[in-house]
Tab-separated table of N, CA and C in Angstrom:
chain	number	residue	atom	x	y	z
M	857	MET	N	-129.874	199.969	-83.261
M	857	MET	CA	-130.985	199.725	-84.136
M	857	MET	C	-132.031	198.643	-83.505
M	858	TYR	N	-131.495	197.736	-82.846
M	858	TYR	CA	-132.289	196.723	-82.460
M	858	TYR	C	-132.425	196.643	-80.922
M	859	GLY	N	-132.284	197.739	-80.250
M	859	GLY	CA	-132.284	197.890	-78.844
M	859	GLY	C	-131.110	197.347	-78.150
M	860	MET	N	-130.049	196.994	-78.799
M	860	MET	CA	-128.766	196.541	-78.179
M	860	MET	C	-128.015	197.695	-77.873
M	861	THR	N	-127.334	197.685	-76.702
M	861	THR	CA	-126.356	198.649	-76.305
M	861	THR	C	-125.016	198.398	-77.004
M	862	VAL	N	-124.519	199.510	-77.570
M	862	VAL	CA	-123.271	199.435	-78.187
M	862	VAL	C	-122.289	200.180	-77.233
M	863	ASP	N	-121.150	199.574	-76.869
M	863	ASP	CA	-120.400	200.218	-75.871
M	863	ASP	C	-118.981	200.710	-76.283
M	864	GLN	N	-118.670	200.495	-77.576
M	864	GLN	CA	-117.467	200.914	-78.110
M	864	GLN	C	-117.479	200.974	-79.496
M	865	VAL	N	-116.894	201.837	-80.226
M	865	VAL	CA	-116.662	201.899	-81.660
M	865	VAL	C	-115.238	201.601	-82.023
M	866	VAL	N	-114.860	200.827	-82.989
M	866	VAL	CA	-113.518	200.508	-83.272
M	866	VAL	C	-113.284	200.890	-84.792
M	867	VAL	N	-112.290	201.815	-84.897
M	867	VAL	CA	-111.846	202.171	-86.298
M	867	VAL	C	-110.648	201.522	-86.465
M	868	ASN	N	-110.630	200.656	-87.609
M	868	ASN	CA	-109.324	199.862	-87.825
M	868	ASN	C	-108.677	200.319	-89.091
M	869	ARG	N	-107.474	199.779	-89.303
M	869	ARG	CA	-106.689	200.126	-90.492
M	869	ARG	C	-106.337	201.508	-90.578
M	870	ILE	N	-105.989	202.123	-89.388
M	870	ILE	CA	-105.387	203.508	-89.216
M	870	ILE	C	-104.027	203.583	-89.943
M	871	LEU	N	-103.877	204.342	-90.904
M	871	LEU	CA	-102.591	204.436	-91.547
M	871	LEU	C	-101.505	205.079	-90.699
M	872	PRO	N	-100.184	204.682	-90.904
M	872	PRO	CA	-99.205	205.284	-90.151
M	872	PRO	C	-98.943	206.754	-90.631
M	873	ALA	N	-98.560	207.584	-89.663
M	873	ALA	CA	-98.464	209.007	-89.987
M	873	ALA	C	-96.991	209.202	-90.588
M	874	THR	N	-96.874	209.078	-91.914
M	874	THR	CA	-95.656	209.292	-92.575
M	874	THR	C	-95.823	210.382	-93.698
M	875	LYS	N	-94.690	210.866	-94.123
M	875	LYS	CA	-94.680	211.965	-95.097
M	875	LYS	C	-95.318	211.656	-96.346
M	876	HIS	N	-95.089	210.473	-96.808
M	876	HIS	CA	-95.752	210.008	-98.148
M	876	HIS	C	-97.101	209.786	-98.104
M	877	LEU	N	-97.663	209.581	-96.863
M	877	LEU	CA	-99.082	209.219	-96.776
M	877	LEU	C	-99.832	210.475	-96.140
M	878	GLU	N	-99.186	211.603	-96.227
M	878	GLU	CA	-99.822	212.872	-95.705
M	878	GLU	C	-101.155	213.134	-96.089
M	879	GLN	N	-101.448	213.114	-97.374
M	879	GLN	CA	-102.806	213.458	-97.841
M	879	GLN	C	-103.948	212.435	-97.481
M	880	TRP	N	-103.429	211.068	-97.415
M	880	TRP	CA	-104.264	210.079	-96.928
M	880	TRP	C	-104.675	210.285	-95.469
M	881	ASN	N	-103.610	210.600	-94.709
M	881	ASN	CA	-103.759	210.892	-93.247
M	881	ASN	C	-104.716	212.001	-93.079
M	882	LEU	N	-104.715	213.076	-93.807
M	882	LEU	CA	-105.552	214.124	-93.558
M	882	LEU	C	-106.974	213.670	-93.761
M	883	ALA	N	-107.314	212.965	-94.844
M	883	ALA	CA	-108.521	212.412	-95.255
M	883	ALA	C	-109.035	211.472	-94.128
M	884	GLN	N	-108.260	210.537	-93.740
M	884	GLN	CA	-108.494	209.525	-92.740
M	884	GLN	C	-108.858	210.256	-91.369
M	885	ASN	N	-108.113	211.373	-91.031
M	885	ASN	CA	-108.321	211.954	-89.802
M	885	ASN	C	-109.699	212.668	-89.783
M	886	ALA	N	-110.129	213.167	-91.060
M	886	ALA	CA	-111.389	213.889	-91.098
M	886	ALA	C	-112.503	212.916	-90.781
M	887	TYR	N	-112.341	211.722	-91.425
M	887	TYR	CA	-113.308	210.718	-91.260
M	887	TYR	C	-113.481	210.221	-89.807
M	888	VAL	N	-112.315	210.115	-89.213
M	888	VAL	CA	-112.310	209.498	-87.670
M	888	VAL	C	-112.909	210.663	-86.853
M	889	GLU	N	-112.713	211.891	-87.085
M	889	GLU	CA	-113.393	212.987	-86.358
M	889	GLU	C	-114.890	212.896	-86.598
M	890	GLN	N	-115.367	212.621	-87.802
M	890	GLN	CA	-116.779	212.488	-88.119
M	890	GLN	C	-117.258	211.321	-87.313
M	891	ILE	N	-116.577	210.275	-87.274
M	891	ILE	CA	-117.065	208.927	-86.492
M	891	ILE	C	-117.213	209.487	-85.010
M	892	GLN	N	-116.254	210.113	-84.505
M	892	GLN	CA	-116.278	210.530	-83.011
M	892	GLN	C	-117.540	211.452	-82.840
M	893	ASP	N	-117.928	212.256	-83.751
M	893	ASP	CA	-118.954	213.232	-83.593
M	893	ASP	C	-120.259	212.480	-83.710
M	894	TYR	N	-120.445	211.514	-84.624
M	894	TYR	CA	-121.533	210.647	-84.801
M	894	TYR	C	-121.782	209.779	-83.485
M	895	PHE	N	-120.815	209.199	-82.918
M	895	PHE	CA	-121.031	208.260	-81.945
M	895	PHE	C	-120.723	208.791	-80.417
M	896	GLU	N	-120.403	210.009	-80.347
M	896	GLU	CA	-120.225	210.515	-79.005
M	896	GLU	C	-121.354	210.283	-78.160
M	897	PRO	N	-121.328	209.837	-76.910
M	897	PRO	CA	-120.175	209.836	-75.907
M	897	PRO	C	-119.535	208.452	-75.994
M	898	LEU	N	-119.790	207.626	-76.992
M	898	LEU	CA	-119.119	206.306	-77.009
M	898	LEU	C	-117.663	206.473	-77.180
M	899	PRO	N	-116.802	205.555	-76.482
M	899	PRO	CA	-115.363	205.715	-76.765
M	899	PRO	C	-115.105	205.137	-78.205
M	900	VAL	N	-114.100	205.727	-78.903
M	900	VAL	CA	-113.688	205.319	-80.280
M	900	VAL	C	-112.376	204.784	-80.090
M	901	ALA	N	-112.134	203.655	-80.329
M	901	ALA	CA	-110.772	203.067	-80.368
M	901	ALA	C	-110.276	202.985	-81.688
M	902	ARG	N	-108.949	203.265	-81.859
M	902	ARG	CA	-108.223	203.280	-83.118
M	902	ARG	C	-107.260	202.179	-83.166
M	903	LEU	N	-107.346	201.400	-84.336
M	903	LEU	CA	-106.398	200.256	-84.373
M	903	LEU	C	-105.543	200.585	-85.759
M	904	PRO	N	-104.324	200.257	-85.692
M	904	PRO	CA	-103.458	200.607	-86.841
M	904	PRO	C	-103.715	199.607	-87.938
M	905	LEU	N	-103.238	199.925	-89.095
M	905	LEU	CA	-103.184	199.019	-90.300
M	905	LEU	C	-101.985	198.049	-89.978
M	906	PHE	N	-102.326	196.750	-89.784
M	906	PHE	CA	-101.362	195.794	-89.459
M	906	PHE	C	-100.522	195.488	-90.728
M	907	GLU	N	-99.307	195.030	-90.554
M	907	GLU	CA	-98.502	194.592	-91.806
M	907	GLU	C	-99.077	193.404	-92.515
M	908	GLN	N	-99.807	192.582	-91.825
M	908	GLN	CA	-100.404	191.453	-92.387
M	908	GLN	C	-101.986	191.387	-91.975
M	909	GLU	N	-102.723	190.555	-92.635
M	909	GLU	CA	-104.093	190.447	-92.366
M	909	GLU	C	-104.188	189.724	-91.007
M	910	VAL	N	-105.099	190.029	-90.154
M	910	VAL	CA	-105.221	189.459	-88.831
M	910	VAL	C	-106.000	188.128	-88.898
M	911	VAL	N	-105.052	187.191	-89.113
M	911	VAL	CA	-105.595	185.735	-89.338
M	911	VAL	C	-104.768	184.986	-88.350
M	912	GLY	N	-105.457	184.141	-87.551
M	912	GLY	CA	-104.743	183.243	-86.569
M	912	GLY	C	-104.768	183.813	-85.160
M	913	GLN	N	-104.507	182.951	-84.232
M	913	GLN	CA	-104.564	183.229	-82.815
M	913	GLN	C	-103.595	184.227	-82.467
M	914	GLU	N	-102.426	184.238	-82.967
M	914	GLU	CA	-101.209	184.949	-82.633
M	914	GLU	C	-101.547	186.406	-83.001
M	915	ARG	N	-101.923	186.646	-84.342
M	915	ARG	CA	-102.213	187.965	-84.791
M	915	ARG	C	-103.563	188.468	-84.151
M	916	LEU	N	-104.531	187.718	-83.820
M	916	LEU	CA	-105.645	188.136	-83.176
M	916	LEU	C	-105.363	188.670	-81.751
M	917	GLY	N	-104.426	188.016	-81.083
M	917	GLY	CA	-103.854	188.360	-79.761
M	917	GLY	C	-103.293	189.594	-79.761
M	918	ALA	N	-102.457	189.919	-80.873
M	918	ALA	CA	-101.834	191.153	-80.976
M	918	ALA	C	-102.871	192.395	-81.171
M	919	LEU	N	-103.880	192.086	-81.940
M	919	LEU	CA	-104.985	192.992	-82.205
M	919	LEU	C	-105.658	193.270	-80.933
M	920	ALA	N	-105.910	192.331	-80.124
M	920	ALA	CA	-106.624	192.401	-78.845
M	920	ALA	C	-105.767	193.227	-77.841
M	921	ASP	N	-104.478	193.026	-77.782
M	921	ASP	CA	-103.581	193.743	-77.012
M	921	ASP	C	-103.682	195.185	-77.288
M	922	LYS	N	-103.641	195.569	-78.643
M	922	LYS	CA	-103.676	197.063	-79.009
M	922	LYS	C	-105.120	197.660	-78.614
M	923	LEU	N	-106.172	196.767	-78.840
M	923	LEU	CA	-107.471	197.308	-78.608
M	923	LEU	C	-107.754	197.685	-77.247
M	924	PHE	N	-107.484	196.490	-76.452
M	924	PHE	CA	-107.926	196.706	-74.967
M	924	PHE	C	-106.795	197.231	-74.028
M	925	GLN	N	-105.512	197.313	-74.484
M	925	GLN	CA	-104.532	197.915	-73.686
M	925	GLN	C	-104.488	197.668	-72.230
M	926	GLY	N	-104.635	196.300	-71.873
M	926	GLY	CA	-104.645	195.885	-70.583
M	926	GLY	C	-105.973	196.001	-69.818
M	927	LYS	N	-106.996	196.492	-70.453
M	927	LYS	CA	-108.344	196.603	-69.773
M	927	LYS	C	-109.105	195.261	-69.994
M	928	ASP	N	-110.047	195.010	-69.133
M	928	ASP	CA	-110.845	193.843	-69.224
M	928	ASP	C	-111.621	193.732	-70.564
M	929	PRO	N	-111.406	192.896	-71.387
M	929	PRO	CA	-112.241	192.835	-72.563
M	929	PRO	C	-113.583	192.539	-72.471
M	930	THR	N	-114.029	192.034	-71.272
M	930	THR	CA	-115.398	191.716	-70.989
M	930	THR	C	-116.191	192.784	-70.398
M	931	GLY	N	-115.412	193.921	-70.060
M	931	GLY	CA	-115.916	195.102	-69.492
M	931	GLY	C	-116.884	195.829	-70.299
M	932	ARG	N	-117.862	196.502	-69.686
M	932	ARG	CA	-118.917	197.292	-70.384
M	932	ARG	C	-118.572	198.873	-70.143
M	933	TYR	N	-118.571	199.611	-71.239
M	933	TYR	CA	-118.267	200.910	-71.198
M	933	TYR	C	-119.567	201.885	-71.132
M	934	VAL	N	-120.508	201.286	-71.652
M	934	VAL	CA	-121.779	201.999	-71.549
M	934	VAL	C	-122.905	201.027	-71.313
M	935	THR	N	-123.758	201.373	-70.367
M	935	THR	CA	-124.860	200.337	-69.951
M	935	THR	C	-126.195	200.871	-70.218
M	936	ALA	N	-126.384	202.182	-70.550
M	936	ALA	CA	-127.800	202.715	-70.873
M	936	ALA	C	-128.184	202.127	-72.176
M	937	PRO	N	-129.526	201.828	-72.329
M	937	PRO	CA	-129.995	201.330	-73.591
M	937	PRO	C	-130.107	202.622	-74.558
M	938	PRO	N	-130.061	202.288	-75.816
M	938	PRO	CA	-130.041	203.435	-76.756
M	938	PRO	C	-131.273	204.001	-76.851
M	939	TYR	N	-132.479	203.395	-76.619
M	939	TYR	CA	-133.656	204.047	-76.538
M	939	TYR	C	-134.456	203.447	-75.426
M	940	GLN	N	-135.699	204.123	-75.015
M	940	GLN	CA	-136.581	203.521	-73.986
M	940	GLN	C	-137.981	204.126	-74.088
M	941	PHE	N	-138.965	203.302	-74.014
M	941	PHE	CA	-140.329	203.704	-73.936
M	941	PHE	C	-140.753	203.908	-72.497
M	942	THR	N	-141.592	204.834	-72.278
M	942	THR	CA	-142.150	204.968	-70.915
M	942	THR	C	-143.614	205.294	-71.136
M	943	LYS	N	-144.401	204.699	-70.143
M	943	LYS	CA	-145.937	204.958	-70.045
M	943	LYS	C	-146.051	206.267	-69.280
M	944	LYS	N	-147.080	207.037	-69.800
M	944	LYS	CA	-147.260	208.255	-69.201
M	944	LYS	C	-148.825	208.497	-68.954
M	945	PRO	N	-149.197	209.230	-68.083
M	945	PRO	CA	-150.551	209.381	-67.750
M	945	PRO	C	-151.534	209.768	-68.906
M	946	GLY	N	-152.822	209.332	-68.939
M	946	GLY	CA	-153.801	209.574	-69.992
M	946	GLY	C	-153.500	208.756	-71.234
M	947	GLY	N	-152.788	207.530	-71.095
M	947	GLY	CA	-152.785	206.657	-72.239
M	947	GLY	C	-151.647	207.028	-73.174
M	948	ARG	N	-150.822	208.040	-72.742
M	948	ARG	CA	-149.674	208.491	-73.638
M	948	ARG	C	-148.500	207.722	-73.456
M	949	TYR	N	-147.532	207.703	-74.228
M	949	TYR	CA	-146.196	207.033	-74.158
M	949	TYR	C	-145.206	207.904	-74.597
M	950	GLY	N	-144.004	207.794	-73.976
M	950	GLY	CA	-142.738	208.654	-74.443
M	950	GLY	C	-141.817	207.783	-74.931
M	951	LEU	N	-140.944	208.099	-75.741
M	951	LEU	CA	-139.764	207.347	-76.215
M	951	LEU	C	-138.609	208.444	-76.216
M	952	SER	N	-137.596	207.971	-75.506
M	952	SER	CA	-136.387	208.787	-75.377
M	952	SER	C	-135.325	208.000	-76.174
M	953	ILE	N	-134.597	208.796	-76.979
M	953	ILE	CA	-133.554	208.156	-77.906
M	953	ILE	C	-132.308	208.958	-77.736
M	954	ARG	N	-131.225	208.371	-77.308
M	954	ARG	CA	-129.970	208.951	-77.184
M	954	ARG	C	-129.393	209.308	-78.559
M	955	MET	N	-129.155	210.709	-78.846
M	955	MET	CA	-128.662	211.059	-80.227
M	955	MET	C	-127.632	212.128	-80.127
M	956	PRO	N	-126.536	211.648	-79.499
M	956	PRO	CA	-125.480	212.669	-79.362
M	956	PRO	C	-124.929	213.144	-80.547
M	957	GLY	N	-124.599	214.440	-80.620
M	957	GLY	CA	-123.986	215.011	-81.836
M	957	GLY	C	-125.028	215.374	-82.944
M	958	ALA	N	-126.304	214.965	-82.856
M	958	ALA	CA	-127.359	215.296	-83.747
M	958	ALA	C	-127.925	216.737	-83.513
M	959	GLY	N	-128.082	217.470	-84.613
M	959	GLY	CA	-128.752	218.654	-84.497
M	959	GLY	C	-130.263	218.676	-84.756
M	960	ARG	N	-130.962	219.470	-84.179
M	960	ARG	CA	-132.500	219.402	-84.271
M	960	ARG	C	-132.927	219.499	-85.791
M	961	GLU	N	-132.338	220.247	-86.680
M	961	GLU	CA	-132.596	220.409	-87.980
M	961	GLU	C	-132.236	219.309	-88.843
M	962	GLU	N	-131.413	218.338	-88.325
M	962	GLU	CA	-130.952	217.101	-89.051
M	962	GLU	C	-131.914	215.978	-88.849
M	963	ILE	N	-132.761	216.044	-87.883
M	963	ILE	CA	-133.589	214.827	-87.473
M	963	ILE	C	-134.967	214.922	-88.218
M	964	VAL	N	-135.264	213.721	-88.898
M	964	VAL	CA	-136.422	213.402	-89.539
M	964	VAL	C	-137.239	212.227	-89.044
M	965	LEU	N	-138.374	212.334	-88.589
M	965	LEU	CA	-139.127	211.283	-88.140
M	965	LEU	C	-140.261	210.842	-89.232
M	966	ASP	N	-140.263	209.505	-89.430
M	966	ASP	CA	-141.380	208.864	-90.359
M	966	ASP	C	-141.946	207.765	-89.654
M	967	ARG	N	-143.073	207.404	-90.072
M	967	ARG	CA	-143.820	206.200	-89.513
M	967	ARG	C	-143.977	205.293	-90.685
M	968	GLN	N	-143.630	203.957	-90.598
M	968	GLN	CA	-143.880	202.991	-91.611
M	968	GLN	C	-144.503	201.703	-90.866
M	969	GLY	N	-145.714	201.576	-90.954
M	969	GLY	CA	-146.327	200.381	-90.252
M	969	GLY	C	-146.148	200.472	-88.775
M	970	ASP	N	-145.472	199.443	-88.165
M	970	ASP	CA	-145.317	199.434	-86.732
M	970	ASP	C	-143.963	199.959	-86.452
M	971	ASP	N	-143.182	200.724	-87.305
M	971	ASP	CA	-141.968	201.113	-87.010
M	971	ASP	C	-141.922	202.688	-87.048
M	972	LEU	N	-141.115	203.232	-86.252
M	972	LEU	CA	-140.767	204.679	-86.210
M	972	LEU	C	-139.352	204.764	-87.015
M	973	ILE	N	-139.280	205.619	-87.940
M	973	ILE	CA	-138.000	205.657	-88.612
M	973	ILE	C	-137.432	206.943	-88.295
M	974	VAL	N	-136.155	206.925	-87.733
M	974	VAL	CA	-135.550	208.063	-87.334
M	974	VAL	C	-134.234	208.283	-88.217
M	975	ARG	N	-134.283	209.532	-88.928
M	975	ARG	CA	-133.224	209.693	-89.873
M	975	ARG	C	-132.395	210.884	-89.309
M	976	VAL	N	-131.002	210.710	-89.345
M	976	VAL	CA	-130.235	211.884	-89.070
M	976	VAL	C	-129.212	211.881	-90.290
M	977	GLY	N	-129.237	212.764	-91.233
M	977	GLY	CA	-128.413	212.832	-92.311
M	977	GLY	C	-128.561	211.535	-93.083
M	978	SER	N	-127.385	210.794	-93.379
M	978	SER	CA	-127.618	209.623	-94.119
M	978	SER	C	-127.771	208.364	-93.258
M	979	PHE	N	-127.956	208.615	-91.968
M	979	PHE	CA	-128.117	207.485	-90.955
M	979	PHE	C	-129.642	207.244	-90.738
M	980	ARG	N	-129.996	206.071	-90.632
M	980	ARG	CA	-131.381	205.685	-90.433
M	980	ARG	C	-131.513	204.490	-89.386
M	981	ARG	N	-132.465	204.700	-88.472
M	981	ARG	CA	-132.806	203.708	-87.405
M	981	ARG	C	-134.326	203.448	-87.315
M	982	HIS	N	-134.532	202.160	-87.544
M	982	HIS	CA	-135.975	201.679	-87.468
M	982	HIS	C	-136.139	201.318	-85.994
M	983	ILE	N	-137.101	201.787	-85.309
M	983	ILE	CA	-137.465	201.347	-84.097
M	983	ILE	C	-138.959	200.718	-84.024
M	984	MET	N	-138.880	199.459	-83.720
M	984	MET	CA	-140.108	198.686	-83.711
M	984	MET	C	-140.926	199.262	-82.464
M	985	LEU	N	-142.246	199.764	-82.724
M	985	LEU	CA	-142.973	200.109	-81.706
M	985	LEU	C	-143.691	199.074	-80.923
M	986	PRO	N	-143.814	199.119	-79.684
M	986	PRO	CA	-144.472	198.066	-78.846
M	986	PRO	C	-146.001	198.240	-79.279
M	987	ARG	N	-146.671	197.034	-79.061
M	987	ARG	CA	-148.136	196.940	-79.431
M	987	ARG	C	-148.950	198.041	-78.877
M	988	SER	N	-148.738	198.465	-77.620
M	988	SER	CA	-149.510	199.455	-77.011
M	988	SER	C	-149.233	200.912	-77.730
M	989	VAL	N	-148.140	200.971	-78.331
M	989	VAL	CA	-147.895	202.249	-78.972
M	989	VAL	C	-148.326	202.394	-80.497
M	990	VAL	N	-148.402	201.191	-81.084
M	990	VAL	CA	-148.776	201.225	-82.505
M	990	VAL	C	-150.054	202.085	-82.980
M	991	PRO	N	-151.118	202.047	-82.078
M	991	PRO	CA	-152.356	202.753	-82.548
M	991	PRO	C	-152.162	204.402	-82.282
M	992	LEU	N	-151.017	204.548	-81.614
M	992	LEU	CA	-150.918	206.143	-81.219
M	992	LEU	C	-150.197	206.780	-82.258
M	993	GLN	N	-150.259	208.172	-82.170
M	993	GLN	CA	-149.567	209.021	-83.313
M	993	GLN	C	-148.428	209.808	-82.430
M	994	ALA	N	-147.355	210.179	-83.127
M	994	ALA	CA	-146.272	211.024	-82.527
M	994	ALA	C	-146.888	212.445	-82.577
M	995	VAL	N	-147.003	212.987	-81.398
M	995	VAL	CA	-147.732	214.270	-81.326
M	995	VAL	C	-146.627	215.529	-81.072
M	996	ASP	N	-145.470	214.969	-80.444
M	996	ASP	CA	-144.519	216.020	-80.202
M	996	ASP	C	-143.099	215.459	-80.140
M	997	ALA	N	-142.083	216.170	-80.500
M	997	ALA	CA	-140.699	215.632	-80.450
M	997	ALA	C	-139.837	216.887	-80.078
M	998	VAL	N	-138.974	216.585	-79.250
M	998	VAL	CA	-137.955	217.658	-78.796
M	998	VAL	C	-136.600	217.018	-78.464
M	999	LEU	N	-135.588	217.747	-78.914
M	999	LEU	CA	-134.291	217.379	-78.717
M	999	LEU	C	-133.683	218.047	-77.519
M	1000	GLU	N	-133.373	217.423	-76.446
M	1000	GLU	CA	-132.849	218.066	-75.146
M	1000	GLU	C	-131.565	217.356	-74.800
M	1001	LYS	N	-130.503	218.166	-74.767
M	1001	LYS	CA	-129.190	217.552	-74.184
M	1001	LYS	C	-128.810	216.202	-74.850
M	1002	GLY	N	-128.852	216.029	-76.157
M	1002	GLY	CA	-128.550	214.900	-76.851
M	1002	GLY	C	-129.510	213.697	-76.731
M	1003	THR	N	-130.781	213.989	-76.283
M	1003	THR	CA	-131.793	212.932	-76.193
M	1003	THR	C	-132.996	213.502	-76.983
M	1004	LEU	N	-133.366	212.674	-77.960
M	1004	LEU	CA	-134.747	213.031	-78.712
M	1004	LEU	C	-135.851	212.436	-77.863
M	1005	LYS	N	-136.738	213.347	-77.497
M	1005	LYS	CA	-137.925	212.792	-76.701
M	1005	LYS	C	-139.166	212.867	-77.652
M	1006	VAL	N	-139.737	211.775	-77.887
M	1006	VAL	CA	-141.079	211.725	-78.706
M	1006	VAL	C	-142.108	211.290	-77.827
M	1007	ASP	N	-143.321	212.065	-77.969
M	1007	ASP	CA	-144.568	211.801	-77.245
M	1007	ASP	C	-145.464	211.182	-78.095
M	1008	PHE	N	-146.116	210.099	-77.730
M	1008	PHE	CA	-147.242	209.479	-78.537
M	1008	PHE	C	-148.584	209.542	-77.743
M	1009	ALA	N	-149.595	209.939	-78.591
M	1009	ALA	CA	-150.959	209.963	-77.897
M	1009	ALA	C	-152.006	209.471	-78.990
M	1010	ARG	N	-153.230	209.453	-78.594
M	1010	ARG	CA	-154.293	208.988	-79.385
M	1010	ARG	C	-154.608	210.058	-80.412
M	1011	PRO	N	-154.866	209.767	-81.667
M	1011	PRO	CA	-155.262	210.810	-82.652
M	1011	PRO	C	-156.526	211.566	-82.316
């Protein structure tokens, strides 16, 4: 939302797979699948519901062990920015937004002041337009291989 790169999604409090929680597990699994679809290609880590609240250094260490599983916790899984502006010939600009899992019919673009608002279902992202793009209008938008490409030009 703010141009920061997110490199992993963490789903916590995953219920144990037991017979008496079967219906809860089915519902939770459906939500986890939805999360994976929304955030693809980001890795989605699952953390179990711990017996006690994660308070204190010892419990936090146990959570970290489950989360990172021996990997470097300072490592980066994704380095590409979530969106990028490019200058084009003729005073035009382009905006590329990574939107994995989004369908063309789900995407709605709106303009509000200096922001471009991108909606996909119930999700909304405000992208602050650079000063050079503010006087321009979005004249074309196309979704290609999980990337929304928006062209801006003079009206």
